[in-house]
Short mmCIF file of C-alpha atoms and ligand atoms in Angstrom, two decimals:
data_model
loop_
_atom_site.label_atom_id
_atom_site.label_comp_id
_atom_site.label_asym_id
_atom_site.label_seq_id
_atom_site.Cartn_x
_atom_site.Cartn_y
_atom_site.Cartn_z
CA MET A 1 -22.94 22.79 -8.49
CA PRO A 2 -21.33 22.13 -5.09
CA PHE A 3 -17.72 23.22 -4.59
CA LEU A 4 -15.38 20.24 -4.41
CA PHE A 5 -12.52 19.61 -1.98
CA ASP A 6 -10.44 16.84 -3.55
CA ALA A 7 -8.32 15.10 -0.90
CA HIS A 8 -5.91 13.37 -3.24
CA LEU A 9 -4.22 14.66 -6.38
CA ASP A 10 -0.67 13.76 -7.43
CA LEU A 11 -0.31 17.06 -9.29
CA ALA A 12 3.46 17.54 -9.00
CA TRP A 13 4.28 13.90 -9.68
CA CYS A 14 2.05 14.06 -12.74
CA ALA A 15 3.81 17.19 -14.00
CA VAL A 16 7.39 16.31 -13.09
CA SER A 17 7.30 12.61 -14.09
CA TYR A 18 5.11 12.93 -17.17
CA ASN A 19 6.44 16.31 -18.22
CA ARG A 20 2.95 17.80 -18.37
CA ASP A 21 2.18 21.50 -18.32
CA LEU A 22 -0.77 21.56 -15.93
CA THR A 23 -1.48 25.21 -16.72
CA GLN A 24 -2.73 24.11 -20.16
CA SER A 25 -6.25 22.88 -20.89
CA VAL A 26 -7.04 19.14 -20.85
CA GLU A 27 -7.31 19.25 -24.68
CA GLU A 28 -3.92 20.93 -25.09
CA ILE A 29 -2.21 18.33 -22.91
CA ARG A 30 -3.95 15.52 -24.83
CA ARG A 31 -2.80 17.01 -28.13
CA ALA A 32 0.78 17.34 -26.91
CA GLU A 33 0.79 13.65 -25.96
CA GLN A 34 -0.96 12.37 -29.09
CA HIS A 35 2.07 10.49 -30.36
CA MET A 36 3.39 9.26 -27.01
CA SER A 37 2.86 5.69 -25.87
CA ASP A 38 5.30 5.19 -22.96
CA VAL A 39 2.43 4.71 -20.45
CA PRO A 40 -1.27 3.80 -21.00
CA GLY A 41 -2.55 7.15 -19.66
CA ARG A 42 -0.78 9.25 -22.33
CA GLY A 43 -3.20 11.57 -24.10
CA ARG A 44 -5.96 10.40 -21.76
CA ASN A 45 -5.44 12.90 -18.93
CA VAL A 46 -8.59 14.21 -17.30
CA LEU A 47 -7.26 17.15 -15.32
CA SER A 48 -5.29 20.36 -15.51
CA LEU A 49 -5.42 23.56 -13.48
CA PRO A 50 -8.01 25.27 -15.74
CA GLU A 51 -10.10 22.06 -15.59
CA LEU A 52 -10.03 22.08 -11.77
CA ARG A 53 -11.29 25.66 -11.85
CA ARG A 54 -14.12 24.71 -14.22
CA ALA A 55 -15.05 21.89 -11.84
CA GLY A 56 -15.24 24.28 -8.86
CA VAL A 57 -12.31 23.03 -6.77
CA PRO A 58 -11.15 25.66 -4.24
CA VAL A 59 -8.76 23.30 -2.42
CA CYS A 60 -7.09 19.95 -2.93
CA VAL A 61 -4.62 17.87 -1.02
CA ALA A 62 -1.56 17.77 -3.27
CA THR A 63 1.03 15.07 -2.86
CA LEU A 64 4.74 14.53 -2.88
CA LEU A 65 5.23 10.98 -4.14
CA ALA A 66 8.60 9.25 -4.24
CA ARG A 67 9.59 5.77 -3.15
CA CYS A 68 12.76 3.90 -2.54
CA GLY A 69 13.88 0.44 -1.51
CA VAL A 70 14.81 -2.92 -2.91
CA ASP A 71 11.23 -4.12 -3.29
CA GLN A 72 10.15 -1.26 -5.52
CA LYS A 73 9.34 -1.89 -9.13
CA PRO A 74 10.77 0.37 -11.81
CA GLN A 75 7.47 2.15 -12.33
CA LEU A 76 5.96 5.19 -10.66
CA THR A 77 9.31 6.82 -10.20
CA TYR A 78 10.53 10.36 -10.46
CA SER A 79 12.46 9.72 -13.65
CA ARG A 80 10.89 6.35 -14.61
CA THR A 81 14.27 4.74 -14.74
CA ASP A 82 15.12 1.66 -12.71
CA LEU A 83 14.40 2.31 -9.05
CA GLU A 84 15.99 -0.75 -7.56
CA HIS A 85 18.88 1.20 -6.16
CA ALA A 86 16.98 4.29 -5.11
CA THR A 87 18.03 5.43 -1.65
CA PRO A 88 16.25 7.58 0.94
CA ALA A 89 18.39 10.50 -0.22
CA ILE A 90 17.26 10.01 -3.82
CA ALA A 91 13.63 9.81 -2.70
CA ALA A 92 14.16 13.02 -0.67
CA ALA A 93 15.59 14.74 -3.73
CA ALA A 94 12.65 13.61 -5.88
CA ALA A 95 10.10 14.82 -3.32
CA HIS A 96 11.91 18.17 -3.14
CA ALA A 97 11.68 18.43 -6.94
CA GLN A 98 7.91 18.05 -6.65
CA LEU A 99 7.78 20.61 -3.83
CA ALA A 100 9.78 22.98 -6.05
CA TYR A 101 7.10 22.54 -8.74
CA TYR A 102 4.35 23.62 -6.33
CA LEU A 103 6.45 26.60 -5.19
CA ALA A 104 7.06 27.63 -8.81
CA LEU A 105 3.31 27.43 -9.53
CA GLN A 106 2.70 29.52 -6.42
CA GLU A 107 5.25 32.07 -7.64
CA GLN A 108 3.32 32.25 -10.93
CA GLY A 109 0.03 32.80 -9.09
CA HIS A 110 -1.60 29.47 -10.07
CA VAL A 111 -1.73 27.89 -6.61
CA ARG A 112 -1.52 28.87 -2.97
CA LEU A 113 -0.08 26.63 -0.24
CA ILE A 114 -2.30 26.43 2.84
CA GLY A 115 -0.59 25.74 6.16
CA THR A 116 -3.01 26.75 8.90
CA ALA A 117 -6.70 26.47 9.71
CA ALA A 118 -7.05 30.26 9.46
CA GLU A 119 -5.46 30.25 5.99
CA LEU A 120 -7.86 27.49 4.93
CA ASP A 121 -10.90 29.50 6.02
CA THR A 122 -9.69 32.76 4.45
CA HIS A 123 -8.79 31.00 1.21
CA TRP A 124 -12.11 29.16 1.02
CA GLN A 125 -14.11 32.36 1.54
CA GLN A 126 -12.03 34.15 -1.08
CA TYR A 127 -12.39 31.35 -3.64
CA VAL A 128 -16.15 31.05 -3.15
CA ALA A 129 -16.50 34.82 -3.60
CA ALA A 130 -14.18 34.95 -6.64
CA PRO A 131 -13.92 31.48 -8.21
CA ASP A 132 -12.61 32.81 -11.54
CA THR A 133 -9.54 34.53 -10.17
CA THR A 134 -8.54 32.91 -6.85
CA PRO A 135 -5.65 30.44 -7.13
CA LEU A 136 -6.12 26.76 -6.31
CA GLY A 137 -5.44 26.10 -2.61
CA LEU A 138 -3.05 23.24 -1.85
CA ILE A 139 -2.63 21.30 1.38
CA LEU A 140 0.68 19.51 1.11
CA SER A 141 0.79 15.78 1.79
CA MET A 142 3.34 13.01 1.32
CA GLU A 143 2.17 9.70 -0.18
CA GLY A 144 4.65 7.25 1.30
CA ALA A 145 7.14 8.56 3.86
CA ASP A 146 10.27 7.19 2.18
CA PRO A 147 11.60 10.71 1.39
CA ILE A 148 11.81 11.51 5.13
CA VAL A 149 15.42 10.46 5.58
CA ALA A 150 15.07 10.28 9.38
CA PRO A 151 12.23 11.22 11.77
CA ARG A 152 14.27 14.19 13.06
CA ASN A 153 14.05 15.73 9.54
CA LEU A 154 10.29 16.03 9.82
CA GLU A 155 10.48 19.49 11.37
CA GLN A 156 12.14 20.76 8.20
CA TRP A 157 9.40 19.23 6.03
CA HIS A 158 6.79 20.78 8.31
CA ARG A 159 8.41 24.21 7.89
CA GLN A 160 8.16 23.69 4.13
CA GLY A 161 4.42 23.15 4.47
CA LEU A 162 3.88 19.39 4.88
CA ARG A 163 0.57 18.79 6.71
CA ALA A 164 -0.33 15.11 6.14
CA ILE A 165 1.61 11.89 5.64
CA GLY A 166 0.73 8.43 4.41
CA LEU A 167 3.43 6.12 5.72
CA SER A 168 3.52 3.78 2.73
CA HIS A 169 2.57 3.47 -0.92
CA TYR A 170 2.90 0.26 -2.94
CA GLY A 171 5.20 -2.44 -1.54
CA ARG A 172 7.45 -2.31 1.47
CA GLY A 173 8.27 1.25 2.48
CA ARG A 174 10.89 2.40 4.94
CA TYR A 175 8.32 3.07 7.68
CA ALA A 176 5.49 0.65 6.87
CA TYR A 177 4.28 -2.04 4.50
CA GLY A 178 1.90 -0.79 1.85
CA THR A 179 -0.48 -2.09 -0.80
CA ALA A 180 0.09 -5.65 -2.13
CA VAL A 181 2.41 -6.70 0.72
CA GLU A 182 1.87 -7.44 4.40
CA GLY A 183 4.02 -6.65 7.42
CA PRO A 184 4.53 -4.48 10.50
CA LEU A 185 5.72 -0.91 10.99
CA SER A 186 9.48 -0.43 10.91
CA ALA A 187 11.49 0.29 14.07
CA GLU A 188 11.66 4.02 13.15
CA ALA A 189 7.92 4.42 12.50
CA PRO A 190 6.82 5.09 16.12
CA GLN A 191 9.29 7.98 16.35
CA LEU A 192 8.04 9.40 13.06
CA LEU A 193 4.43 9.12 14.28
CA SER A 194 5.23 10.92 17.52
CA GLU A 195 7.02 13.69 15.59
CA MET A 196 3.93 14.02 13.38
CA ARG A 197 1.77 14.37 16.49
CA ARG A 198 4.09 16.96 18.03
CA LEU A 199 4.21 19.09 14.87
CA GLY A 200 0.53 18.75 13.92
CA ILE A 201 0.76 16.53 10.84
CA ALA A 202 -2.26 14.30 10.13
CA LEU A 203 -1.92 10.58 9.43
CA ASP A 204 -3.29 9.38 6.11
CA VAL A 205 -3.96 5.63 6.45
CA THR A 206 -4.43 5.03 2.72
CA HIS A 207 -2.10 2.36 1.28
CA LEU A 208 -1.19 0.89 4.69
CA CYS A 209 -1.42 -2.91 4.74
CA ASP A 210 -3.69 -4.35 7.44
CA THR A 211 -0.97 -5.04 10.02
CA SER A 212 0.72 -1.66 9.59
CA PHE A 213 -2.72 0.03 9.62
CA ALA A 214 -3.63 -1.55 12.97
CA GLN A 215 -0.30 -0.61 14.56
CA ALA A 216 -0.25 2.94 13.19
CA VAL A 217 -3.74 3.90 14.41
CA GLU A 218 -2.95 2.39 17.81
CA ILE A 219 0.22 4.49 18.24
CA PHE A 220 -1.00 7.71 16.61
CA ASP A 221 -3.78 9.47 18.53
CA GLY A 222 -3.99 12.57 16.30
CA PRO A 223 -6.29 13.33 13.32
CA LEU A 224 -6.76 10.48 10.84
CA LEU A 225 -7.87 10.51 7.23
CA ALA A 226 -8.11 7.95 4.46
CA SER A 227 -7.47 10.27 1.54
CA HIS A 228 -8.35 7.96 -1.38
CA HIS A 229 -9.86 4.70 -0.27
CA ASN A 230 -12.87 2.52 -1.11
CA CYS A 231 -14.63 -0.43 0.53
CA ARG A 232 -13.35 -4.01 0.56
CA THR A 233 -16.86 -5.40 1.01
CA LEU A 234 -17.77 -4.07 -2.44
CA VAL A 235 -14.44 -4.60 -4.23
CA PRO A 236 -12.33 -7.30 -2.58
CA SER A 237 -8.64 -6.32 -2.48
CA ASP A 238 -6.15 -5.39 0.21
CA ARG A 239 -6.12 -1.89 -1.33
CA GLN A 240 -9.59 -1.25 0.15
CA LEU A 241 -10.81 -0.75 3.72
CA THR A 242 -12.54 -3.56 5.63
CA ASP A 243 -15.79 -2.72 7.42
CA GLU A 244 -13.86 -3.07 10.70
CA GLN A 245 -11.29 -0.50 9.57
CA ILE A 246 -14.09 1.82 8.41
CA GLY A 247 -15.71 1.41 11.85
CA LEU A 248 -12.49 2.41 13.56
CA LEU A 249 -12.08 5.45 11.29
CA ILE A 250 -15.67 6.50 12.06
CA GLN A 251 -14.96 6.17 15.80
CA ARG A 252 -11.91 8.42 15.39
CA ASP A 253 -14.02 10.98 13.46
CA ALA A 254 -11.93 10.49 10.32
CA VAL A 255 -13.03 11.19 6.75
CA ILE A 256 -12.67 8.68 3.91
CA GLY A 257 -12.18 9.99 0.38
CA ALA A 258 -13.80 7.99 -2.40
CA ALA A 259 -11.26 7.15 -5.12
CA LEU A 260 -12.30 7.31 -8.78
CA ASP A 261 -9.74 4.85 -10.13
CA ALA A 262 -11.87 2.20 -11.90
CA TRP A 263 -9.53 -0.51 -10.60
CA MET A 264 -10.87 0.28 -7.11
CA LEU A 265 -14.51 0.41 -8.23
CA TYR A 266 -15.01 -2.76 -10.23
CA PRO A 267 -14.27 -6.23 -8.79
CA GLY A 268 -11.70 -8.06 -10.88
CA TRP A 269 -10.66 -5.05 -12.98
CA ARG A 270 -7.56 -5.95 -14.96
CA ARG A 271 -5.28 -3.01 -15.69
CA GLY A 272 -4.78 -2.56 -19.41
CA GLU A 273 -7.55 -5.05 -20.29
CA THR A 274 -10.88 -4.14 -18.69
CA LEU A 275 -12.65 -1.25 -20.42
CA PRO A 276 -14.37 1.70 -18.68
CA GLU A 277 -17.76 0.61 -20.09
CA VAL A 278 -18.13 -1.94 -17.26
CA VAL A 279 -18.39 0.64 -14.47
CA GLY A 280 -20.05 4.01 -13.92
CA LEU A 281 -19.91 6.81 -11.37
CA ASP A 282 -22.88 5.12 -9.65
CA ALA A 283 -20.29 2.67 -8.29
CA VAL A 284 -18.60 5.59 -6.48
CA ALA A 285 -21.98 6.41 -4.94
CA ASP A 286 -22.23 2.74 -3.82
CA HIS A 287 -18.95 3.03 -1.88
CA ILE A 288 -19.98 6.35 -0.35
CA ASP A 289 -23.36 4.91 0.59
CA HIS A 290 -21.77 1.82 2.16
CA ILE A 291 -19.74 4.03 4.51
CA CYS A 292 -22.78 6.24 5.25
CA GLN A 293 -24.82 3.15 6.19
CA LEU A 294 -22.05 1.93 8.53
CA ALA A 295 -21.79 5.39 10.11
CA GLY A 296 -25.49 6.20 10.17
CA SER A 297 -24.64 9.60 8.65
CA THR A 298 -22.78 11.31 5.80
CA ARG A 299 -20.22 12.78 8.21
CA HIS A 300 -17.29 10.54 7.25
CA CYS A 301 -17.40 10.61 3.47
CA GLY A 302 -15.48 12.80 1.08
CA ILE A 303 -13.81 12.55 -2.30
CA GLY A 304 -10.12 11.85 -2.92
CA SER A 305 -10.30 11.28 -6.65
CA ASP A 306 -6.67 10.26 -7.36
CA LEU A 307 -7.35 11.28 -10.96
CA ASP A 308 -4.40 11.30 -13.36
CA GLY A 309 -2.50 9.54 -10.57
CA GLY A 310 -0.72 7.11 -12.86
CA PHE A 311 -3.66 6.42 -15.16
CA GLY A 312 -5.94 8.34 -17.52
CA ASN A 313 -9.53 7.87 -18.61
CA GLU A 314 -8.73 4.37 -19.86
CA GLN A 315 -9.14 3.52 -16.15
CA THR A 316 -11.97 5.77 -14.97
CA PRO A 317 -15.74 5.14 -14.92
CA ARG A 318 -17.38 5.33 -18.37
CA ASP A 319 -19.21 8.56 -17.50
CA LEU A 320 -16.05 10.28 -16.27
CA ARG A 321 -14.17 11.30 -19.40
CA ARG A 322 -12.70 14.48 -17.91
CA TYR A 323 -12.44 15.95 -14.43
CA THR A 324 -15.52 18.20 -14.65
CA ASP A 325 -17.67 15.07 -15.05
CA ILE A 326 -17.09 14.46 -11.34
CA GLN A 327 -20.00 16.85 -10.74
CA ARG A 328 -22.35 14.12 -12.07
CA LEU A 329 -21.74 12.37 -8.79
CA ALA A 330 -23.72 15.13 -7.04
CA GLU A 331 -26.70 14.36 -9.30
CA ILE A 332 -26.38 10.62 -8.63
CA LEU A 333 -26.39 11.18 -4.87
CA SER A 334 -29.36 13.56 -5.12
CA ALA A 335 -31.25 10.94 -7.15
CA ARG A 336 -30.61 8.55 -4.25
CA ASN A 337 -32.35 10.99 -1.90
CA TYR A 338 -29.23 12.52 -0.41
CA SER A 339 -30.18 16.06 0.66
CA ASP A 340 -28.31 19.10 -0.67
CA ALA A 341 -26.68 19.48 2.76
CA ASP A 342 -25.47 15.86 2.63
CA VAL A 343 -24.08 16.27 -0.88
CA GLU A 344 -22.26 19.42 0.23
CA ALA A 345 -20.85 17.63 3.27
CA ILE A 346 -19.50 14.88 0.99
CA PHE A 347 -18.18 17.28 -1.64
CA HIS A 348 -16.40 19.60 0.78
CA GLY A 349 -17.93 20.09 4.24
CA ASN A 350 -16.45 17.01 5.88
CA TRP A 351 -12.91 17.66 4.61
CA LEU A 352 -13.14 21.30 5.69
CA ARG A 353 -14.16 20.22 9.20
CA LEU A 354 -11.36 17.65 9.40
CA PHE A 355 -8.62 19.99 8.19
CA ARG A 356 -9.82 22.88 10.37
CA ARG A 357 -9.11 20.53 13.26
CA ALA A 358 -5.96 18.92 11.86
CA LEU A 359 -4.10 22.01 10.64
CA PRO A 360 -2.19 24.22 13.10
CA ALA A 361 -4.37 27.12 14.26
ZN1 ZN B 1 -2.40 6.27 -4.00
#
């Protein structure tokens, strides 16, 4: 079983917004939510900290996720109340609440924040040698930069451990347009990007709309990743990468994390209607293989599962009922004649290489 580096998990958002105790088992969380019906994913969670350990995950990229602005819908919020009047200061407060959750877990010995390349290497070696007792390593990322009140505040976020930023999420963000809308970077975005470069914060292009994507990668010449992103050729939607965008990411030596949200794996998936039976983990292998064929190697593929990121197993492939099932993907790739070394590169090697380069020494 190859160790897995998961480049996208909304752990704190999941815990703070859904009031989930991630230190419990998957079954315990499901039981606690048995009678809840506020969101479709209730009682259908696939992950928890013990589950990540069982799946062999030494490190993940863990997000801070909070949006603001007039275009935002009243879903996916910190308190799931109406967001229409959320301000940058409110988004900053919500992101700090999620950071506080990670720090509390660290205090309790469940996780360990990783801020440098040396810490990443030491942690990885320790986890591989003692996978039953080493805490989960977290690289801190922000999904949507709305909580950064002004670019000059980035230094403070960096001191608190922030190492990657995606400028936008859904809708129009304060720095860029995201999924389901289309438009350019904001006037403040270039300054934020140059602060990121100065401090050593990687740019996550996931969720950028096409125009903002093109502008951001032009301005930012530092390390790029697409943390949880699939291919538009296979599943048409602005949420996915075009072959041209994939080509540019390959040129920049980026890594693209395959997302396991069934909505991004099955063309025409309708949230709340389509059932998991229509799609399997082999579809994830199709997206990975598409990128490998464009690149001529496995060097640019990873996994950014996005699991429990606002949905449960009502919206995952039929053969992924809980997080540990992700290991079936290794068997699928092997059956497609991917060598063990290639499977390991996809499961963790490529992300390790990228973050060794992207993190401060
Ligand atoms: Zn996302």
